[in-house]
Tab-separated table of C-alpha atoms in Angstrom:
chain	number	residue	atom	x	y	z
A	1	GLN	CA	0.012	-0.007	0.017
A	2	VAL	CA	1.314	3.428	-1.015
A	3	GLN	CA	0.854	6.560	1.074
A	4	LEU	CA	1.729	10.056	-0.028
A	5	VAL	CA	2.241	12.926	2.350
A	6	GLU	CA	2.641	16.471	1.008
A	7	SER	CA	4.244	19.364	2.901
A	8	GLY	CA	5.543	22.853	2.212
A	9	GLY	CA	2.385	24.761	1.382
A	10	GLY	CA	1.488	28.091	2.864
A	11	LEU	CA	0.840	31.722	2.269
A	12	VAL	CA	3.249	33.640	0.011
A	13	GLN	CA	3.261	37.059	-1.686
A	14	PRO	CA	3.157	37.343	-5.410
A	15	GLY	CA	6.616	36.894	-6.880
A	16	GLY	CA	7.628	34.701	-3.949
A	17	SER	CA	8.736	31.046	-3.868
A	18	LEU	CA	7.669	27.818	-2.228
A	19	ARG	CA	8.993	24.313	-2.349
A	20	LEU	CA	6.538	21.441	-1.956
A	21	SER	CA	7.649	17.998	-0.882
A	22	CYS	CA	5.805	14.648	-1.206
A	23	ALA	CA	7.066	11.742	0.842
A	24	PHE	CA	6.175	8.361	-0.660
A	25	SER	CA	5.876	5.349	1.644
A	26	GLY	CA	5.667	1.950	0.083
A	27	SER	CA	7.674	-0.091	-2.368
A	28	LEU	CA	9.297	0.662	-5.623
A	29	PHE	CA	9.063	4.459	-5.646
A	30	ARG	CA	11.542	4.612	-8.505
A	31	VAL	CA	9.161	2.946	-10.950
A	32	TYR	CA	6.319	5.325	-10.421
A	33	THR	CA	5.530	8.384	-12.497
A	34	MET	CA	5.112	11.178	-9.982
A	35	GLY	CA	3.000	14.232	-10.486
A	36	TRP	CA	1.770	17.405	-8.895
A	37	TYR	CA	-1.821	18.511	-9.466
A	38	ARG	CA	-3.668	21.516	-8.202
A	39	GLN	CA	-7.319	22.438	-7.657
A	40	ALA	CA	-8.384	26.003	-7.377
A	41	PRO	CA	-11.780	26.915	-5.784
A	42	GLY	CA	-14.602	26.073	-8.151
A	43	LYS	CA	-12.334	24.545	-10.733
A	44	GLN	CA	-11.337	21.047	-11.729
A	45	ARG	CA	-8.149	19.422	-10.578
A	46	GLU	CA	-5.372	19.958	-13.160
A	47	LEU	CA	-1.967	18.629	-13.864
A	48	VAL	CA	0.860	20.964	-12.915
A	49	ALA	CA	3.904	18.882	-13.549
A	50	SER	CA	4.997	15.242	-13.775
A	51	ILE	CA	8.229	13.272	-13.790
A	52	THR	CA	8.668	9.726	-15.067
A	53	SER	CA	10.782	6.945	-13.614
A	54	GLY	CA	13.381	7.907	-16.152
A	55	GLY	CA	13.395	11.557	-15.210
A	56	THR	CA	11.401	12.915	-18.169
A	57	THR	CA	9.495	16.010	-17.047
A	58	ASN	CA	6.267	17.576	-18.316
A	59	TYR	CA	4.776	20.931	-17.337
A	60	ALA	CA	1.514	22.660	-17.777
A	61	ASP	CA	1.878	25.746	-19.973
A	62	PRO	CA	0.980	28.260	-17.207
A	63	VAL	CA	3.914	27.072	-15.024
A	64	LYS	CA	6.645	26.531	-17.614
A	65	GLY	CA	9.739	28.419	-16.736
A	66	ARG	CA	8.570	29.074	-13.147
A	67	PHE	CA	8.083	25.582	-11.607
A	68	THR	CA	10.546	22.709	-11.435
A	69	ILE	CA	9.651	19.125	-10.511
A	70	SER	CA	12.357	16.776	-9.314
A	71	ARG	CA	12.685	13.465	-7.539
A	72	ASP	CA	15.104	11.880	-5.089
A	73	ASN	CA	14.802	8.111	-5.376
A	74	ALA	CA	17.111	7.625	-2.388
A	75	LYS	CA	14.666	9.594	-0.214
A	76	ASN	CA	11.457	8.374	-1.871
A	77	THR	CA	10.533	12.031	-2.295
A	78	VAL	CA	9.300	14.270	-5.135
A	79	TYR	CA	9.574	18.023	-5.037
A	80	LEU	CA	7.969	21.007	-6.699
A	81	GLN	CA	9.945	24.191	-6.640
A	82	MET	CA	7.664	27.066	-7.361
A	83	ASN	CA	9.124	30.475	-8.253
A	84	SER	CA	7.626	33.767	-9.365
A	85	LEU	CA	4.308	32.772	-7.866
A	86	LYS	CA	1.136	34.419	-9.010
A	87	PRO	CA	-2.322	34.704	-7.422
A	88	GLU	CA	-3.677	32.263	-10.035
A	89	ASP	CA	-1.339	29.654	-8.640
A	90	THR	CA	-3.518	29.522	-5.535
A	91	GLY	CA	-5.109	26.167	-4.814
A	92	VAL	CA	-4.696	22.835	-3.119
A	93	TYR	CA	-1.722	20.954	-4.451
A	94	TYR	CA	-1.950	17.207	-4.624
A	95	CYS	CA	0.791	14.665	-5.076
A	96	ASN	CA	0.086	11.718	-7.402
A	97	ALA	CA	1.897	8.460	-7.936
A	98	ARG	CA	0.962	6.431	-10.988
A	99	ILE	CA	1.893	3.151	-12.462
A	100	THR	CA	-0.752	2.015	-14.896
A	101	PRO	CA	-3.457	1.088	-13.996
A	102	THR	CA	-2.906	2.133	-10.359
A	103	THR	CA	-2.826	5.682	-9.076
A	104	TYR	CA	-2.477	7.097	-5.562
A	105	TRP	CA	-3.198	10.546	-4.222
A	106	GLY	CA	-2.022	12.524	-1.209
A	107	GLN	CA	-4.279	14.572	0.961
A	108	GLY	CA	-3.175	17.865	-0.507
A	109	THR	CA	-1.480	20.985	0.772
A	110	GLN	CA	-2.848	24.582	0.468
A	111	VAL	CA	-0.904	27.188	-1.451
A	112	THR	CA	-2.184	30.717	-1.273
A	113	VAL	CA	-0.529	33.505	-3.221
A	114	SER	CA	-1.793	36.855	-1.961
A	115	SER	CA	-0.484	40.236	-0.858
């Protein structure tokens, strides 16, 4: 059984930075594609960034050049470095672990970008 625990969310001013972490407990972290999703109030959950077992990354257009996803297979952890944050980045950020056909979700961490 896989469990995902996010941390690092909070309140930040526009232009600021945050680093989210997702700790993976379970087996074979290295084979999972890991992703970060977010859900803004009244909107659907959307993909922010993902990283495959081989290290290939993918980003949603609104965050390209500002966010960086990375993984540390020795620590069973995936990170999301968020720079130049904007108010529209506000939402609950969820960690996702996927190996077809199975997917797991964390409980989410709130990110609020406001002055």
